[in-house]
mmCIF file of C-alpha atoms in Angstrom:
data_model
loop_
_atom_site.group_PDB
_atom_site.id
_atom_site.type_symbol
_atom_site.label_atom_id
_atom_site.label_comp_id
_atom_site.label_asym_id
_atom_site.label_seq_id
_atom_site.Cartn_x
_atom_site.Cartn_y
_atom_site.Cartn_z
ATOM 1 C CA MET A 19 0.000 0.000 0.000
ATOM 2 C CA ILE A 20 1.437 3.365 -1.028
ATOM 3 C CA ARG A 21 1.129 6.114 1.569
ATOM 4 C CA ALA A 22 3.704 8.692 0.396
ATOM 5 C CA VAL A 23 4.625 10.055 -3.044
ATOM 6 C CA VAL A 24 7.940 11.890 -3.492
ATOM 7 C CA PHE A 25 8.692 13.811 -6.683
ATOM 8 C CA ASP A 26 11.916 14.671 -8.461
ATOM 9 C CA ILE A 27 12.033 18.326 -9.593
ATOM 10 C CA GLY A 28 13.817 18.867 -12.925
ATOM 11 C CA GLU A 29 11.770 17.596 -15.891
ATOM 12 C CA THR A 30 9.275 16.044 -13.466
ATOM 13 C CA LEU A 31 7.713 19.143 -11.921
ATOM 14 C CA VAL A 32 9.734 21.895 -13.607
ATOM 15 C CA ARG A 33 10.921 22.260 -17.208
ATOM 16 C CA ASP A 34 14.681 22.601 -17.611
ATOM 17 C CA ASP A 35 14.407 24.859 -20.690
ATOM 18 C CA ARG A 36 15.215 28.069 -18.847
ATOM 19 C CA TYR A 37 18.082 26.476 -16.880
ATOM 20 C CA TRP A 38 20.043 25.280 -19.918
ATOM 21 C CA ALA A 39 19.138 28.302 -22.040
ATOM 22 C CA SER A 40 20.576 30.610 -19.382
ATOM 23 C CA TRP A 41 23.801 28.590 -19.232
ATOM 24 C CA ALA A 42 24.143 28.715 -23.025
ATOM 25 C CA ASP A 43 23.645 32.485 -23.013
ATOM 26 C CA TRP A 44 26.203 32.873 -20.226
ATOM 27 C CA LEU A 45 28.769 30.728 -22.047
ATOM 28 C CA GLY A 46 28.152 32.536 -25.323
ATOM 29 C CA VAL A 47 27.115 29.482 -27.346
ATOM 30 C CA SER A 48 23.889 28.660 -29.132
ATOM 31 C CA ARG A 49 21.184 27.087 -27.020
ATOM 32 C CA HIS A 50 20.938 24.224 -29.495
ATOM 33 C CA THR A 51 24.657 23.444 -29.087
ATOM 34 C CA LEU A 52 24.504 23.151 -25.307
ATOM 35 C CA SER A 53 21.223 21.242 -25.385
ATOM 36 C CA ALA A 54 22.674 18.731 -27.860
ATOM 37 C CA LEU A 55 25.799 18.299 -25.743
ATOM 38 C CA VAL A 56 23.715 17.690 -22.615
ATOM 39 C CA GLY A 57 21.887 14.932 -24.455
ATOM 40 C CA ALA A 58 25.123 13.443 -25.767
ATOM 41 C CA VAL A 59 26.940 13.261 -22.431
ATOM 42 C CA THR A 60 23.893 11.872 -20.665
ATOM 43 C CA ALA A 61 23.474 9.154 -23.299
ATOM 44 C CA MET A 62 27.151 8.315 -22.647
ATOM 45 C CA GLY A 63 26.353 7.808 -18.968
ATOM 46 C CA LEU A 64 28.068 11.024 -17.832
ATOM 47 C CA ASP A 65 26.759 13.789 -15.601
ATOM 48 C CA ASN A 66 25.085 16.519 -17.654
ATOM 49 C CA ALA A 67 27.502 19.095 -16.207
ATOM 50 C CA GLU A 68 30.117 17.510 -18.471
ATOM 51 C CA ALA A 69 28.427 19.369 -21.330
ATOM 52 C CA VAL A 70 29.591 22.659 -19.826
ATOM 53 C CA ARG A 71 33.092 21.254 -19.290
ATOM 54 C CA LEU A 72 33.287 20.321 -22.961
ATOM 55 C CA LEU A 73 32.682 23.958 -23.818
ATOM 56 C CA ARG A 74 34.927 25.323 -21.056
ATOM 57 C CA PRO A 75 37.572 22.702 -20.159
ATOM 58 C CA GLY A 76 38.650 23.063 -16.534
ATOM 59 C CA VAL A 77 35.710 25.312 -15.658
ATOM 60 C CA ASP A 78 34.898 25.747 -11.955
ATOM 61 C CA LEU A 79 31.113 25.414 -12.022
ATOM 62 C CA ASN A 80 30.611 26.783 -8.512
ATOM 63 C CA ALA A 81 32.678 29.854 -9.385
ATOM 64 C CA GLU A 82 30.673 30.300 -12.588
ATOM 65 C CA ARG A 83 27.407 30.103 -10.648
ATOM 66 C CA ARG A 84 28.639 32.770 -8.250
ATOM 67 C CA ALA A 85 29.741 34.955 -11.157
ATOM 68 C CA ARG A 86 26.315 34.618 -12.758
ATOM 69 C CA GLU A 87 24.590 35.632 -9.540
ATOM 70 C CA GLU A 88 26.898 38.618 -9.071
ATOM 71 C CA ALA A 89 26.111 39.675 -12.633
ATOM 72 C CA GLY A 90 22.372 39.438 -11.971
ATOM 73 C CA ARG A 91 22.067 36.419 -14.268
ATOM 74 C CA GLY A 92 21.694 33.703 -11.674
ATOM 75 C CA GLU A 93 19.311 30.774 -11.557
ATOM 76 C CA PHE A 94 15.635 31.714 -11.774
ATOM 77 C CA LEU A 95 12.282 29.940 -11.820
ATOM 78 C CA ASP A 96 8.725 31.186 -11.938
ATOM 79 C CA GLU A 97 5.231 29.744 -12.342
ATOM 80 C CA SER A 98 5.663 29.413 -16.104
ATOM 81 C CA ASP A 99 8.391 26.798 -15.554
ATOM 82 C CA LEU A 100 5.969 24.370 -13.887
ATOM 83 C CA TYR A 101 4.369 21.662 -15.999
ATOM 84 C CA PRO A 102 0.608 22.342 -16.160
ATOM 85 C CA ASP A 103 -0.400 19.103 -14.416
ATOM 86 C CA VAL A 104 1.720 19.784 -11.303
ATOM 87 C CA ARG A 105 -0.708 21.753 -9.143
ATOM 88 C CA PRO A 106 -3.834 19.722 -9.945
ATOM 89 C CA GLY A 107 -1.885 16.452 -9.785
ATOM 90 C CA LEU A 108 -0.300 17.107 -6.396
ATOM 91 C CA ARG A 109 -3.590 18.431 -5.057
ATOM 92 C CA ALA A 110 -5.442 15.318 -6.193
ATOM 93 C CA LEU A 111 -2.883 13.099 -4.466
ATOM 94 C CA ARG A 112 -3.241 14.965 -1.180
ATOM 95 C CA GLU A 113 -7.009 14.870 -1.414
ATOM 96 C CA ALA A 114 -6.749 11.113 -1.956
ATOM 97 C CA GLY A 115 -4.888 10.838 1.365
ATOM 98 C CA PHE A 116 -1.272 10.523 0.213
ATOM 99 C CA ARG A 117 1.601 12.395 1.825
ATOM 100 C CA VAL A 118 3.172 14.446 -0.984
ATOM 101 C CA CYS A 119 6.830 15.512 -0.924
ATOM 102 C CA VAL A 120 9.392 16.934 -3.331
ATOM 103 C CA ALA A 121 13.114 16.080 -3.332
ATOM 104 C CA GLY A 122 15.535 16.669 -6.198
ATOM 105 C CA ASN A 123 19.106 17.458 -7.235
ATOM 106 C CA GLN A 124 18.827 21.222 -7.052
ATOM 107 C CA THR A 125 20.631 24.175 -5.575
ATOM 108 C CA ALA A 126 19.386 25.875 -2.430
ATOM 109 C CA ARG A 127 18.407 28.839 -4.619
ATOM 110 C CA ALA A 128 16.228 26.620 -6.821
ATOM 111 C CA GLY A 129 14.700 25.096 -3.711
ATOM 112 C CA ASP A 130 13.697 28.556 -2.517
ATOM 113 C CA PHE A 131 11.990 29.245 -5.848
ATOM 114 C CA VAL A 132 10.096 25.937 -5.691
ATOM 115 C CA ARG A 133 8.958 26.646 -2.127
ATOM 116 C CA GLY A 134 7.799 30.052 -3.317
ATOM 117 C CA PHE A 135 5.333 28.356 -5.673
ATOM 118 C CA ASP A 136 3.304 27.308 -2.607
ATOM 119 C CA LEU A 137 2.671 23.868 -4.102
ATOM 120 C CA PRO A 138 0.253 21.435 -2.456
ATOM 121 C CA ALA A 139 3.159 19.485 -0.931
ATOM 122 C CA ASP A 140 3.944 18.531 2.656
ATOM 123 C CA GLU A 141 7.750 18.871 2.374
ATOM 124 C CA ILE A 142 10.243 20.202 -0.171
ATOM 125 C CA ALA A 143 13.957 19.352 -0.050
ATOM 126 C CA VAL A 144 16.950 19.811 -2.358
ATOM 127 C CA SER A 145 20.321 18.111 -2.571
ATOM 128 C CA GLU A 146 22.429 21.187 -1.831
ATOM 129 C CA LYS A 147 20.697 21.642 1.514
ATOM 130 C CA TRP A 148 21.022 17.939 2.313
ATOM 131 C CA GLY A 149 24.684 17.843 1.301
ATOM 132 C CA VAL A 150 24.121 14.708 -0.756
ATOM 133 C CA ALA A 151 22.821 14.204 -4.296
ATOM 134 C CA LYS A 152 21.267 11.468 -6.398
ATOM 135 C CA PRO A 153 22.097 8.712 -7.119
ATOM 136 C CA ASN A 154 23.864 8.401 -3.740
ATOM 137 C CA PRO A 155 21.966 5.906 -1.534
ATOM 138 C CA GLU A 156 22.054 8.442 1.310
ATOM 139 C CA PHE A 157 19.846 10.747 -0.756
ATOM 140 C CA PHE A 158 17.167 8.069 -0.915
ATOM 141 C CA ARG A 159 17.504 7.318 2.786
ATOM 142 C CA ARG A 160 16.637 10.999 3.279
ATOM 143 C CA VAL A 161 13.723 10.588 0.848
ATOM 144 C CA VAL A 162 12.315 7.805 3.021
ATOM 145 C CA GLU A 163 12.654 10.021 6.103
ATOM 146 C CA LEU A 164 10.924 12.850 4.250
ATOM 147 C CA GLY A 165 8.032 10.590 3.282
ATOM 148 C CA GLY A 166 7.673 9.469 6.873
ATOM 149 C CA VAL A 167 6.627 5.894 6.047
ATOM 150 C CA ALA A 168 8.372 2.640 5.135
ATOM 151 C CA PRO A 169 10.326 2.497 1.844
ATOM 152 C CA GLU A 170 7.868 -0.002 0.360
ATOM 153 C CA GLU A 171 5.044 2.435 1.158
ATOM 154 C CA THR A 172 6.826 5.260 -0.681
ATOM 155 C CA VAL A 173 6.933 5.837 -4.430
ATOM 156 C CA TYR A 174 9.587 8.034 -6.021
ATOM 157 C CA VAL A 175 8.522 9.739 -9.253
ATOM 158 C CA GLY A 176 11.190 10.856 -11.721
ATOM 159 C CA ASP A 177 12.229 11.052 -15.353
ATOM 160 C CA HIS A 178 15.822 9.804 -15.188
ATOM 161 C CA PRO A 179 16.551 6.065 -14.811
ATOM 162 C CA ALA A 180 20.123 6.375 -13.497
ATOM 163 C CA ASN A 181 19.387 9.201 -11.049
ATOM 164 C CA ASP A 182 15.813 8.397 -10.055
ATOM 165 C CA ILE A 183 14.465 4.951 -10.848
ATOM 166 C CA ILE A 184 17.357 2.531 -10.350
ATOM 167 C CA PRO A 185 18.743 3.996 -7.088
ATOM 168 C CA ALA A 186 15.250 4.474 -5.636
ATOM 169 C CA ARG A 187 14.431 0.839 -6.293
ATOM 170 C CA ALA A 188 17.774 -0.230 -4.798
ATOM 171 C CA ALA A 189 16.798 1.677 -1.649
ATOM 172 C CA GLY A 190 13.570 -0.317 -1.392
ATOM 173 C CA LEU A 191 11.194 2.344 -2.697
ATOM 174 C CA ARG A 192 8.520 1.810 -5.327
ATOM 175 C CA THR A 193 9.204 3.683 -8.544
ATOM 176 C CA CYS A 194 7.321 5.651 -11.191
ATOM 177 C CA LEU A 195 8.870 6.847 -14.460
ATOM 178 C CA ILE A 196 7.256 9.918 -15.976
ATOM 179 C CA ARG A 197 7.573 10.106 -19.762
ATOM 180 C CA ARG A 198 8.462 13.731 -20.364
ATOM 181 C CA GLY A 199 11.558 15.763 -20.894
ATOM 182 C CA PRO A 200 14.434 14.259 -22.896
ATOM 183 C CA TRP A 201 15.271 11.446 -20.459
ATOM 184 C CA GLY A 202 11.724 10.314 -19.829
ATOM 185 C CA HIS A 203 11.162 10.022 -23.567
ATOM 186 C CA LEU A 204 14.584 8.535 -24.315
ATOM 187 C CA TRP A 205 14.189 5.685 -21.845
ATOM 188 C CA GLY A 206 10.416 5.556 -21.414
ATOM 189 C CA ASN A 207 10.037 2.444 -23.574
ATOM 190 C CA ASP A 208 13.316 0.719 -22.716
ATOM 191 C CA SER A 209 12.457 -2.800 -21.559
ATOM 192 C CA ALA A 210 15.590 -3.021 -19.387
ATOM 193 C CA ILE A 211 14.649 0.178 -17.562
ATOM 194 C CA LEU A 212 11.014 -0.821 -17.223
ATOM 195 C CA ARG A 213 12.033 -3.867 -15.186
ATOM 196 C CA SER A 214 12.862 -1.387 -12.406
ATOM 197 C CA VAL A 215 9.583 0.507 -12.784
ATOM 198 C CA ASP A 216 6.330 -0.118 -10.900
ATOM 199 C CA TRP A 217 4.368 2.523 -12.783
ATOM 200 C CA ARG A 218 4.934 4.505 -15.966
ATOM 201 C CA ILE A 219 2.933 7.663 -16.605
ATOM 202 C CA ASP A 220 2.625 10.595 -18.990
ATOM 203 C CA SER A 221 0.932 12.894 -16.474
ATOM 204 C CA ILE A 222 0.869 13.294 -12.705
ATOM 205 C CA LEU A 223 -2.919 13.331 -12.994
ATOM 206 C CA GLU A 224 -2.779 9.574 -13.672
ATOM 207 C CA LEU A 225 -1.240 8.770 -10.299
ATOM 208 C CA PRO A 226 -4.145 8.935 -7.812
ATOM 209 C CA SER A 227 -6.141 6.224 -9.543
ATOM 210 C CA LEU A 228 -3.056 4.139 -10.404
ATOM 211 C CA LEU A 229 -1.800 4.111 -6.822
ATOM 212 C CA HIS A 230 -5.193 3.028 -5.560
ATOM 213 C CA GLY A 231 -5.442 0.348 -8.226
ATOM 214 C CA SER A 232 -3.058 -1.887 -10.117
ATOM 215 C CA SER A 233 0.513 -2.396 -8.949
ATOM 216 C CA GLU A 234 1.619 -2.988 -12.542
ATOM 217 C CA TRP A 235 2.978 -0.222 -14.736
ATOM 218 C CA SER A 236 0.873 0.662 -17.762
#
């Protein structure tokens, strides 16, 4: 029985368009170039930050982030970055009696923006505040604590198999792959990935009925 639902942030609740576009503009390259490189390094099994390092070998990403903030071009999110099903989907889950939480690999600044959306969520956490990031098992131990129930009563919803689905399952959580964003679409029909998935969805609005019904992905 599922009692808690914990959501990833990037490309699960929030589009990453603005994030990568702002990095491309800062680096002085076309948005298409950086976007293509992000896809390439991820498909190679590398962290997506390697795309920036390809453009600026030896770059200190933390220093670059600070420089962007000092220049007034730091990370930013607003309501338009949310996927349209987020508010109604999270609200429907809470109304159905589930504890709803959010936990993703984000900066503290991004976490503040997400909290500012006043989403229908019980808790919101980000990796920079925790001091540990996905796919580290400690991150998912924190996810279980955040959900407040047993791992097998908690489902983690995300778009990225290597960061979300596989490590969540290894930690004993149930898993849900959302087919959106580049990674959700890239791996959404991969039979090897789907062996680690309990549910597969296109919209958060599907979850309330799925979690009260079949335990098989569809």
